[in-house]
Coordinates of N, CA and C and ligand atoms in Angstrom, one line a residue:
X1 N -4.5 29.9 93.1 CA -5.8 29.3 92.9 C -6.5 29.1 94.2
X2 N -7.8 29.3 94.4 CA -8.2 29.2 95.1 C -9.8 28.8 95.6
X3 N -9.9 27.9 95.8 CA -10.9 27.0 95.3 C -11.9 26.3 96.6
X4 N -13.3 26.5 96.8 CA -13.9 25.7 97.6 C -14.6 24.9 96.5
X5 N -14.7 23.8 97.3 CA -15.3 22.2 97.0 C -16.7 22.3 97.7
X6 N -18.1 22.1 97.5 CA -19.1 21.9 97.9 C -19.8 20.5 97.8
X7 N -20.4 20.1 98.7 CA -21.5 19.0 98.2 C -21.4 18.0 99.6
X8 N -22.3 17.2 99.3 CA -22.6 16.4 100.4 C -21.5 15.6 101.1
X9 N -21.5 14.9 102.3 CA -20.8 14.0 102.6 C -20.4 12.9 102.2
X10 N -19.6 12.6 101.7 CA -20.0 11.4 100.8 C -19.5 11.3 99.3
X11 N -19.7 12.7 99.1 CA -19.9 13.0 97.6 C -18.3 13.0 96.7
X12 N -17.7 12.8 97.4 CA -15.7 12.6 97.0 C -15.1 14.0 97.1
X13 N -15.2 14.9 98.1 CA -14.8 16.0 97.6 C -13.5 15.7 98.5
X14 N -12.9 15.1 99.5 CA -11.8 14.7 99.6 C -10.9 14.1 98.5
X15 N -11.5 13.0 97.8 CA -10.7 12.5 97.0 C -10.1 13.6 96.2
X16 N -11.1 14.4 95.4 CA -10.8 15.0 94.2 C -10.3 16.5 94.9
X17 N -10.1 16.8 96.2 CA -9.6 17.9 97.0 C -7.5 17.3 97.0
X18 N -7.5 16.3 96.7 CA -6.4 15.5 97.2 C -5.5 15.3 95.8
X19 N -6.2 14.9 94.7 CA -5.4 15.7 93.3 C -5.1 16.8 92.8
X20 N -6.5 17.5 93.5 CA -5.7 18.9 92.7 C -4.7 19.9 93.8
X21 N -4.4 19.4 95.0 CA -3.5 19.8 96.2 C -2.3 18.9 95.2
X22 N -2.1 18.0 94.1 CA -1.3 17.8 93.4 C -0.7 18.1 92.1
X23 N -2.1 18.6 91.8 CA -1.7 19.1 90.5 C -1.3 20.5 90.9
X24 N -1.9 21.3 91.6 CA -1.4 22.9 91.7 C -0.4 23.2 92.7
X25 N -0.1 22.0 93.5 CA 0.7 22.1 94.8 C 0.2 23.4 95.6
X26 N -0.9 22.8 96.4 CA -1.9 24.0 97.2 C -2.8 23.1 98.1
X27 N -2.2 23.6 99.4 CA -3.2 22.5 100.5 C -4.7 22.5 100.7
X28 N -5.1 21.1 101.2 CA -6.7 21.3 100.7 C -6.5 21.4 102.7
X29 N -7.6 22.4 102.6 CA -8.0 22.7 104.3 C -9.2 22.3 104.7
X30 N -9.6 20.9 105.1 CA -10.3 20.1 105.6 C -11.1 20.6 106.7
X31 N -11.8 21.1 106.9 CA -12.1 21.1 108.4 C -12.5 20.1 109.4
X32 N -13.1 19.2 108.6 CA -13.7 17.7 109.1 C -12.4 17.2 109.7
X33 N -11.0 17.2 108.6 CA -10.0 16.7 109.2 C -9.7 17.3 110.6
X34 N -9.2 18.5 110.1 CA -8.8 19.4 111.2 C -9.5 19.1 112.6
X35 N -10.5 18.7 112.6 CA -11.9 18.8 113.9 C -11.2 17.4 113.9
X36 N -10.9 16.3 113.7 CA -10.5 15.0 114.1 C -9.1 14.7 114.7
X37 N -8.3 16.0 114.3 CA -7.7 16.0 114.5 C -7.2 16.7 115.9
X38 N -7.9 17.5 116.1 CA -8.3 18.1 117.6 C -8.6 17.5 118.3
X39 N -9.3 16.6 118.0 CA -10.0 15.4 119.0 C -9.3 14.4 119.3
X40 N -8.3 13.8 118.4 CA -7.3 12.8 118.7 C -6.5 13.5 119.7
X41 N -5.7 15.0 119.6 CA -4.6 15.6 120.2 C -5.6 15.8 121.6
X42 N -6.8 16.1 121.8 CA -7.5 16.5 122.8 C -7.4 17.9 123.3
X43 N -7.1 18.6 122.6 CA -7.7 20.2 122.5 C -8.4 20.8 122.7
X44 N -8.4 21.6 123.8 CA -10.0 22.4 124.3 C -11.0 22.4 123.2
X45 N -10.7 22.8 121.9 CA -11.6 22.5 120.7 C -11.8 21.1 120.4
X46 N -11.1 20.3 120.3 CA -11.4 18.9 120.0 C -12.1 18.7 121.2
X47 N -12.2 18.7 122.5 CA -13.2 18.4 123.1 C -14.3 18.6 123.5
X48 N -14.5 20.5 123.1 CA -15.9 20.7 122.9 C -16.6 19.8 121.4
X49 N -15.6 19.7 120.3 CA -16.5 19.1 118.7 C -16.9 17.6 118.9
X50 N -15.9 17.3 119.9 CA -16.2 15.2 119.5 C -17.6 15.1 119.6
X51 N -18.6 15.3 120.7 CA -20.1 14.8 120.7 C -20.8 15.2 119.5
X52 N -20.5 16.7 119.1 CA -21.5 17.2 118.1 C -20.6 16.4 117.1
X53 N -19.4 16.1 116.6 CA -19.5 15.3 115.3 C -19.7 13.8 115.2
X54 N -20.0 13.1 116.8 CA -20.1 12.2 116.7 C -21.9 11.4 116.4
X55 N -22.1 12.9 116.5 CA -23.8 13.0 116.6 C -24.3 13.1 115.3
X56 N -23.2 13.4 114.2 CA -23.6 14.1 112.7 C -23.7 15.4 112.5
X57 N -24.1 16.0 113.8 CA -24.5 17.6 113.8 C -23.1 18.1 113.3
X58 N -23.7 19.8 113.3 CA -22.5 20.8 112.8 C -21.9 21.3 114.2
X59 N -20.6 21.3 113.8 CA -20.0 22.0 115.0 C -20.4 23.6 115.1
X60 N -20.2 24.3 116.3 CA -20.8 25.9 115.8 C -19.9 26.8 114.7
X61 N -20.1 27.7 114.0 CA -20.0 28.6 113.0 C -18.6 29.3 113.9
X62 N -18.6 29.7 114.8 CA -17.4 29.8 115.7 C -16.2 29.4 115.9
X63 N -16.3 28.0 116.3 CA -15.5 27.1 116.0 C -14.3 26.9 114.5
X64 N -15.5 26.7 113.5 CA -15.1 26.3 112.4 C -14.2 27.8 111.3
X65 N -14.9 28.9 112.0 CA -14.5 29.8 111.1 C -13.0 30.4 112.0
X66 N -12.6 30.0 113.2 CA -11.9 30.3 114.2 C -10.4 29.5 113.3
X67 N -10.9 28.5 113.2 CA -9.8 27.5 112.9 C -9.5 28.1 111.7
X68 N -10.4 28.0 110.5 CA -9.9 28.3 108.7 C -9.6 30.0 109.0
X69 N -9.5 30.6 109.6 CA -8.7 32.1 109.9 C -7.3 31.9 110.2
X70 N -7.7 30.8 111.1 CA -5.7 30.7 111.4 C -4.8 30.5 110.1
X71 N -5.7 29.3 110.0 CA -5.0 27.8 108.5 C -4.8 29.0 107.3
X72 N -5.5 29.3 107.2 CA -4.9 30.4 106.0 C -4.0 31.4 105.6
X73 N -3.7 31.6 107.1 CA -2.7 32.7 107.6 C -1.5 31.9 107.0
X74 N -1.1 30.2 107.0 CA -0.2 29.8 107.3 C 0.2 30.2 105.8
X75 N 1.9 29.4 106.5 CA 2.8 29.7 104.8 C 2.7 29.1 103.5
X76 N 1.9 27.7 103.9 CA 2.0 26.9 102.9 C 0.3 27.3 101.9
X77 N -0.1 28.6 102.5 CA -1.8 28.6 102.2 C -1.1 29.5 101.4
X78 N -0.3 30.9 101.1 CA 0.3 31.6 100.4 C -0.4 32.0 98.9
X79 N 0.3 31.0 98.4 CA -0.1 30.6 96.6 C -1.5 30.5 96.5
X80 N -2.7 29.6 98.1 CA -3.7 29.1 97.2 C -4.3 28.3 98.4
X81 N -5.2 27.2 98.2 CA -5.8 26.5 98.6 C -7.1 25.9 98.1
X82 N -7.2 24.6 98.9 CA -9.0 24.1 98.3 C -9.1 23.9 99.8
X83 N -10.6 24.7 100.0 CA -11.4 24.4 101.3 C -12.2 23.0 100.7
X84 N -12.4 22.5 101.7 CA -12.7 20.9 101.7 C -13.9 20.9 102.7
X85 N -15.4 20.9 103.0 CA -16.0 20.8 104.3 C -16.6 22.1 104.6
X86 N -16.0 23.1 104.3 CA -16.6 24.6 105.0 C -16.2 25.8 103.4
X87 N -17.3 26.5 103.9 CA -18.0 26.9 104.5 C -19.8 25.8 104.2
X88 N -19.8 25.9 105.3 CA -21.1 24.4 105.5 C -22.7 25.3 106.0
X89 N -22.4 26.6 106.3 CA -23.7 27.5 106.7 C -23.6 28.9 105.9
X90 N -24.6 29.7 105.7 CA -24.2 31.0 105.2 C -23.5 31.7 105.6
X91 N -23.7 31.5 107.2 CA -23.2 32.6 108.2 C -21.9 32.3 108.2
X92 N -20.9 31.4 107.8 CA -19.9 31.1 107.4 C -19.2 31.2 106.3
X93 N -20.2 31.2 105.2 CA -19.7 31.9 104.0 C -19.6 33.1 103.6
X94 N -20.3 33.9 105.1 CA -20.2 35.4 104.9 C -19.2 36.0 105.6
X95 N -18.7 34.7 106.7 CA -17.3 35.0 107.3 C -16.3 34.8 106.7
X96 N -16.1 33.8 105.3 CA -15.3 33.6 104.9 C -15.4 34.6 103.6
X97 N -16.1 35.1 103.2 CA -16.2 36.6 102.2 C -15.1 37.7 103.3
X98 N -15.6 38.1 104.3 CA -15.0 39.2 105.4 C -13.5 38.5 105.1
X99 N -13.2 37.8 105.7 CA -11.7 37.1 105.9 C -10.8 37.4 104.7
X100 N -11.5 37.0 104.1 CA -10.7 37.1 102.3 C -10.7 38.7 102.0
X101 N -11.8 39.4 101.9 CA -12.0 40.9 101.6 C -10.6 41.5 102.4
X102 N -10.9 41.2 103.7 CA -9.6 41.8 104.7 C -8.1 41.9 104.0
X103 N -7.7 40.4 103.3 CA -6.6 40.1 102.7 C -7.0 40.3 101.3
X104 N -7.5 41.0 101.0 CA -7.7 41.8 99.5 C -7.6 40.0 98.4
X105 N -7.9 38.9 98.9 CA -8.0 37.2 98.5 C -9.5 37.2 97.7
X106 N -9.2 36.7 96.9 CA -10.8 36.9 96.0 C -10.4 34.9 95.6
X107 N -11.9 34.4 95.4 CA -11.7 33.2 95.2 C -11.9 32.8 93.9
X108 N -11.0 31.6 93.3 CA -11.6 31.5 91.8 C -12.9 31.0 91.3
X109 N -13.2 29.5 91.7 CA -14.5 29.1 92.0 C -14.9 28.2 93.0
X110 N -16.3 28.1 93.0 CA -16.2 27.0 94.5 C -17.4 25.8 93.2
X111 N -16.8 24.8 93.4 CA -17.3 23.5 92.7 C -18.0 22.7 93.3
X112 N -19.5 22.7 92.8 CA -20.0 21.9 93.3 C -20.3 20.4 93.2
X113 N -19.9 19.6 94.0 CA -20.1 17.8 93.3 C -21.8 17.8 93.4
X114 N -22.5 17.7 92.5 CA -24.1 17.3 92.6 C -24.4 15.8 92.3
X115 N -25.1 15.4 93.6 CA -25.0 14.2 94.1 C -26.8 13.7 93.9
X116 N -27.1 12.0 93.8 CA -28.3 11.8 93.8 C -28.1 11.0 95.5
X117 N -29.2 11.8 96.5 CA -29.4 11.1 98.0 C -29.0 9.9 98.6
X118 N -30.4 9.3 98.1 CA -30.6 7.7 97.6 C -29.0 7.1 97.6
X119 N -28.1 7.1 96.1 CA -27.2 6.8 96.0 C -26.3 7.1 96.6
X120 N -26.2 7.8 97.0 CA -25.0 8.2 97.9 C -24.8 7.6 99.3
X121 N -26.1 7.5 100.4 CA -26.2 6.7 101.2 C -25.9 5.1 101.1
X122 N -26.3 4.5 99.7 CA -26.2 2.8 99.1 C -24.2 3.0 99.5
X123 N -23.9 3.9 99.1 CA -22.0 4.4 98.2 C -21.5 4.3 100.0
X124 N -22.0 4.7 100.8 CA -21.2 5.6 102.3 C -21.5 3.9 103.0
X125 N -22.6 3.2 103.1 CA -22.9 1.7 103.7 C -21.8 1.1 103.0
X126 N -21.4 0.6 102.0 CA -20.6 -0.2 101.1 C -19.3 1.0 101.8
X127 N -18.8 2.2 101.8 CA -17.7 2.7 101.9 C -17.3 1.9 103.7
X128 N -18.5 1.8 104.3 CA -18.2 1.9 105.7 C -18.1 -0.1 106.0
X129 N -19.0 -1.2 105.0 CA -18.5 -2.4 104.6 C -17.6 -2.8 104.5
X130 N -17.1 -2.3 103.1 CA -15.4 -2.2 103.0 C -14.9 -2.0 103.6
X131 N -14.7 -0.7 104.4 CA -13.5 -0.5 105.5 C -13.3 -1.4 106.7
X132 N -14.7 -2.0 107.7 CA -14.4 -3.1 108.2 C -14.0 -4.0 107.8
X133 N -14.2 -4.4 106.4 CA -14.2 -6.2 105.8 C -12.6 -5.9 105.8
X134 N -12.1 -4.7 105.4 CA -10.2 -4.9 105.3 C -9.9 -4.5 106.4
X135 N -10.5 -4.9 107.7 CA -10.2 -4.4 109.5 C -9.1 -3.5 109.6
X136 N -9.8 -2.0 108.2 CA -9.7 -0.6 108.6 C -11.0 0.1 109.9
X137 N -10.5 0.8 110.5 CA -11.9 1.8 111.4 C -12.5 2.1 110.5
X138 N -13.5 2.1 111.1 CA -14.8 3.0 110.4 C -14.7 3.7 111.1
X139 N -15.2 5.3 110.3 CA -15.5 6.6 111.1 C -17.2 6.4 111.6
X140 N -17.0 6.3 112.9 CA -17.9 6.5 113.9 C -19.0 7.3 112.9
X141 N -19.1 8.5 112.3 CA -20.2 9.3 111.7 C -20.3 8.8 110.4
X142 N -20.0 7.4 110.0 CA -20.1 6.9 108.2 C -20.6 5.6 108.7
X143 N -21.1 4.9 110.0 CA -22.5 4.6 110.7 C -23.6 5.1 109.5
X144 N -24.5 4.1 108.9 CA -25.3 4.9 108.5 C -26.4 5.7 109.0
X145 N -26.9 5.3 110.2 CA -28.1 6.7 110.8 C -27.3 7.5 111.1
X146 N -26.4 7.7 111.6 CA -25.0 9.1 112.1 C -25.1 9.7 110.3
X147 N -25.1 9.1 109.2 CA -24.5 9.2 108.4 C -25.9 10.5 107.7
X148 N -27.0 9.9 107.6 CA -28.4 9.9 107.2 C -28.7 11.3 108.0
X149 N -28.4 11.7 109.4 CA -28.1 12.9 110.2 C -27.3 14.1 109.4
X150 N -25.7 13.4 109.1 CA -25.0 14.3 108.4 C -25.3 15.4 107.3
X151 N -26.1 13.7 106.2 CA -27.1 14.2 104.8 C -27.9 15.4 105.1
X152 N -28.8 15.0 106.3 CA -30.1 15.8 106.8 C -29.1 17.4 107.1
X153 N -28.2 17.4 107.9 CA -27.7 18.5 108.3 C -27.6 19.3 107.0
X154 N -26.8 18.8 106.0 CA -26.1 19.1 104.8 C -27.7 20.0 104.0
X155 N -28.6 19.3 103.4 CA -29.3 19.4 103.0 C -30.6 20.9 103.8
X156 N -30.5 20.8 105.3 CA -31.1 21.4 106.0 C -30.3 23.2 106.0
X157 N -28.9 23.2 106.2 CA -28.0 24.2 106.6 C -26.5 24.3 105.3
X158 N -26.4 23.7 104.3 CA -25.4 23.7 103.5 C -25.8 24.0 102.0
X159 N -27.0 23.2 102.2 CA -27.8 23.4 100.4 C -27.7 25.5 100.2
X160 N -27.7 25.7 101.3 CA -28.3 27.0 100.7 C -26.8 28.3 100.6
X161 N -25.7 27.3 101.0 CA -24.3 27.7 100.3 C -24.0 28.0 99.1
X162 N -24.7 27.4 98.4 CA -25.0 26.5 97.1 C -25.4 28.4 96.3
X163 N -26.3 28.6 96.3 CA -26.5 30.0 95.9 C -25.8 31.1 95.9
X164 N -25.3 31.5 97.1 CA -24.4 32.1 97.9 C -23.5 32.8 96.9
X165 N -22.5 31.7 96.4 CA -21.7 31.3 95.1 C -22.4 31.9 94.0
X166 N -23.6 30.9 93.5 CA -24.1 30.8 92.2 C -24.3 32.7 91.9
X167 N -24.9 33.6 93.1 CA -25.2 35.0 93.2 C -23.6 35.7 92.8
X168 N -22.7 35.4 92.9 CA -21.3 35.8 92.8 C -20.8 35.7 91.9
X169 N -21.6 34.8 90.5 CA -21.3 34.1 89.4 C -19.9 33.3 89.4
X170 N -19.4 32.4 90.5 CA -18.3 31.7 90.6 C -18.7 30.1 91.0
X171 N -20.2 30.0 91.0 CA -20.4 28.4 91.4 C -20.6 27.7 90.1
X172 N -19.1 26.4 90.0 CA -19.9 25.2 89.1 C -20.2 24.5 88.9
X173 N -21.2 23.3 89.2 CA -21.6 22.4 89.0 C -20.8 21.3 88.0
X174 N -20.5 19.8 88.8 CA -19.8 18.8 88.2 C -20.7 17.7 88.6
X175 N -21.4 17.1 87.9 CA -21.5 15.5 88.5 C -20.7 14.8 89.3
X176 N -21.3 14.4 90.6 CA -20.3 13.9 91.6 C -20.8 12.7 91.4
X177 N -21.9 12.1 90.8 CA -22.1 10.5 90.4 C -21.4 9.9 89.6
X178 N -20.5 10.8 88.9 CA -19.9 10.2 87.8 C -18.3 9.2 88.4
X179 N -17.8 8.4 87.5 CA -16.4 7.7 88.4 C -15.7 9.1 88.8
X180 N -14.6 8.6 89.5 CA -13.5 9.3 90.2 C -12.9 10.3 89.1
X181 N -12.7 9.3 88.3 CA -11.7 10.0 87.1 C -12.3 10.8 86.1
X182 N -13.7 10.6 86.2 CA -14.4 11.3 85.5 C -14.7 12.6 86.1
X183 N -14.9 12.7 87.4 CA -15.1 13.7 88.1 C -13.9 14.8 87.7
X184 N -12.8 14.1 88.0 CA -11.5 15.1 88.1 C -11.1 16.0 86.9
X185 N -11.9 15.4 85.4 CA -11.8 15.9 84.0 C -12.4 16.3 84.1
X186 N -13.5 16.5 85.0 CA -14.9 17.9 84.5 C -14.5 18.7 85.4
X187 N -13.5 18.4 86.8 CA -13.1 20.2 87.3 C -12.4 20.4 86.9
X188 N -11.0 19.6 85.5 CA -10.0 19.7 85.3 C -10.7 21.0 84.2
X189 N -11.8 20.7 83.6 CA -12.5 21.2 82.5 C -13.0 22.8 82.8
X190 N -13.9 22.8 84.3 CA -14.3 23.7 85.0 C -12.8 25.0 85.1
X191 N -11.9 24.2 86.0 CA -10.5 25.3 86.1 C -10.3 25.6 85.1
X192 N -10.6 25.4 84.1 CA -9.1 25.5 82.9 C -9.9 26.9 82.1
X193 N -11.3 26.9 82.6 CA -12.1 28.7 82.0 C -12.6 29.5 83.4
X194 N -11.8 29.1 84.2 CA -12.3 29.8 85.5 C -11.0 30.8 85.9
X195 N -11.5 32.5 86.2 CA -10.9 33.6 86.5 C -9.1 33.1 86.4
Ligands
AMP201 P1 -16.5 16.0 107.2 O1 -15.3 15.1 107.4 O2 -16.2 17.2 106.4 O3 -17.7 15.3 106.8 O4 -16.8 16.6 108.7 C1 -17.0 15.7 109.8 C2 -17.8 16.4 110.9 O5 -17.0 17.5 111.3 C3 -19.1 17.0 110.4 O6 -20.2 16.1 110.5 C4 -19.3 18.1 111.5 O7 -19.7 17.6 112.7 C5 -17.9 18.7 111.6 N1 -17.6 19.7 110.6 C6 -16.6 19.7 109.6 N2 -16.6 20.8 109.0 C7 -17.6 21.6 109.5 C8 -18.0 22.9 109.2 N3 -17.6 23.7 108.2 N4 -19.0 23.4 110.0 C9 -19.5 22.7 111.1 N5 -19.2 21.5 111.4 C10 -18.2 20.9 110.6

């Protein structure tokens, strides 16, 4: 199975990237993580990405498609995966078409969470509340102006991923407003007639 997650920041595609890496036993490939994770280790790449992700911006198309070429290769990617975060520009979803074509990898569907703006910024302030009030970190980019940047990015360079898919007949649409568990039953619903 092999599955991209679309939608905004914010929008849970972690959470619900993180059950079905349970239900199918198939890693979700984060790139957001991965990029944070570079930055903690301090990695010639982690230290060109920290400013641009600490800015909200996108890291370059370079970068991001450098790393999910490796991660894929690995052993545990084999069976499957859920991309989590990327592909976030066209020019990236046209790298990640080439990559896959190469390894004869065809994807099942990419799901999209469809989010209302508005609400979702109210959801990311209260996410980023919470995590101080229980003197967890807050991620530096879930700041709400950092955060309002990210949306803007998303909306400016990612909305038009969105098609990309839909032209392929593999994009499906889930309410990402809906609860957690509700979400999970409508991709559980989406997989269950998908290739
Ligand atoms: P995320 O955790 O997916 O929201 O990603 C956090 C930050 O990492 C983003 O705001 C970007 O700066 C960077 N990032 C993650 N994935 C990508 C990507 N596919 N393309 C460009 N930048 C990315």
């Amino acid at each position: 199975m092999r599955l991209i997650l679309l939608g905004p920041p914010g929008a849970g595609k972690g959470t619900q990237a993180a059950r079905l890496t349970e239900k199918y036993g198939i890693p979700q490939l984060s790139t957001g993580d991965m990029l944070r994770a570079a930055v903690k280790a301090g990695t010639p790449i982690g230290l060109k990405a920290k400013a641009v992700m600490d800015s909200g911006a996108l890291v370059s198309d370079e970068i991001v498609v450098g790393i999910i070429a490796d991660r894929i290769q690995e052993a545990d990617a084999r069976n499957g995966f859920i991309l989590d975060g990327f592909p976030r520009t066209v020019n990236q979803a046209e790298a990640l078409d080439a990559l896959l074509a190469a390894k004869a990898m065809n994807l099942d569907a990419a799901i999209e969470l469809v989010v209302d703006a508005p609400k979702l910024v109210a959801r990311i302030v209260n996410r980023a509340a919470e995590a101080a009030k229980a003197g967890h970190p807050v991620r530096k980019d879930d700041d709400p102006e950092v955060f309002k940047t990210r949306l803007e990015a998303y909306f400016r360079d990612t909305a038009a991923v969105t098609p990309h898919y839909r032209v392929k007949g593999i994009l499906r649409e889930v309410d990402g407003m809906a609860s957690i568990d509700e979400v999970t039953k409508a991709i559980d619903a989406v997989l269950a007639h998908a290739s």
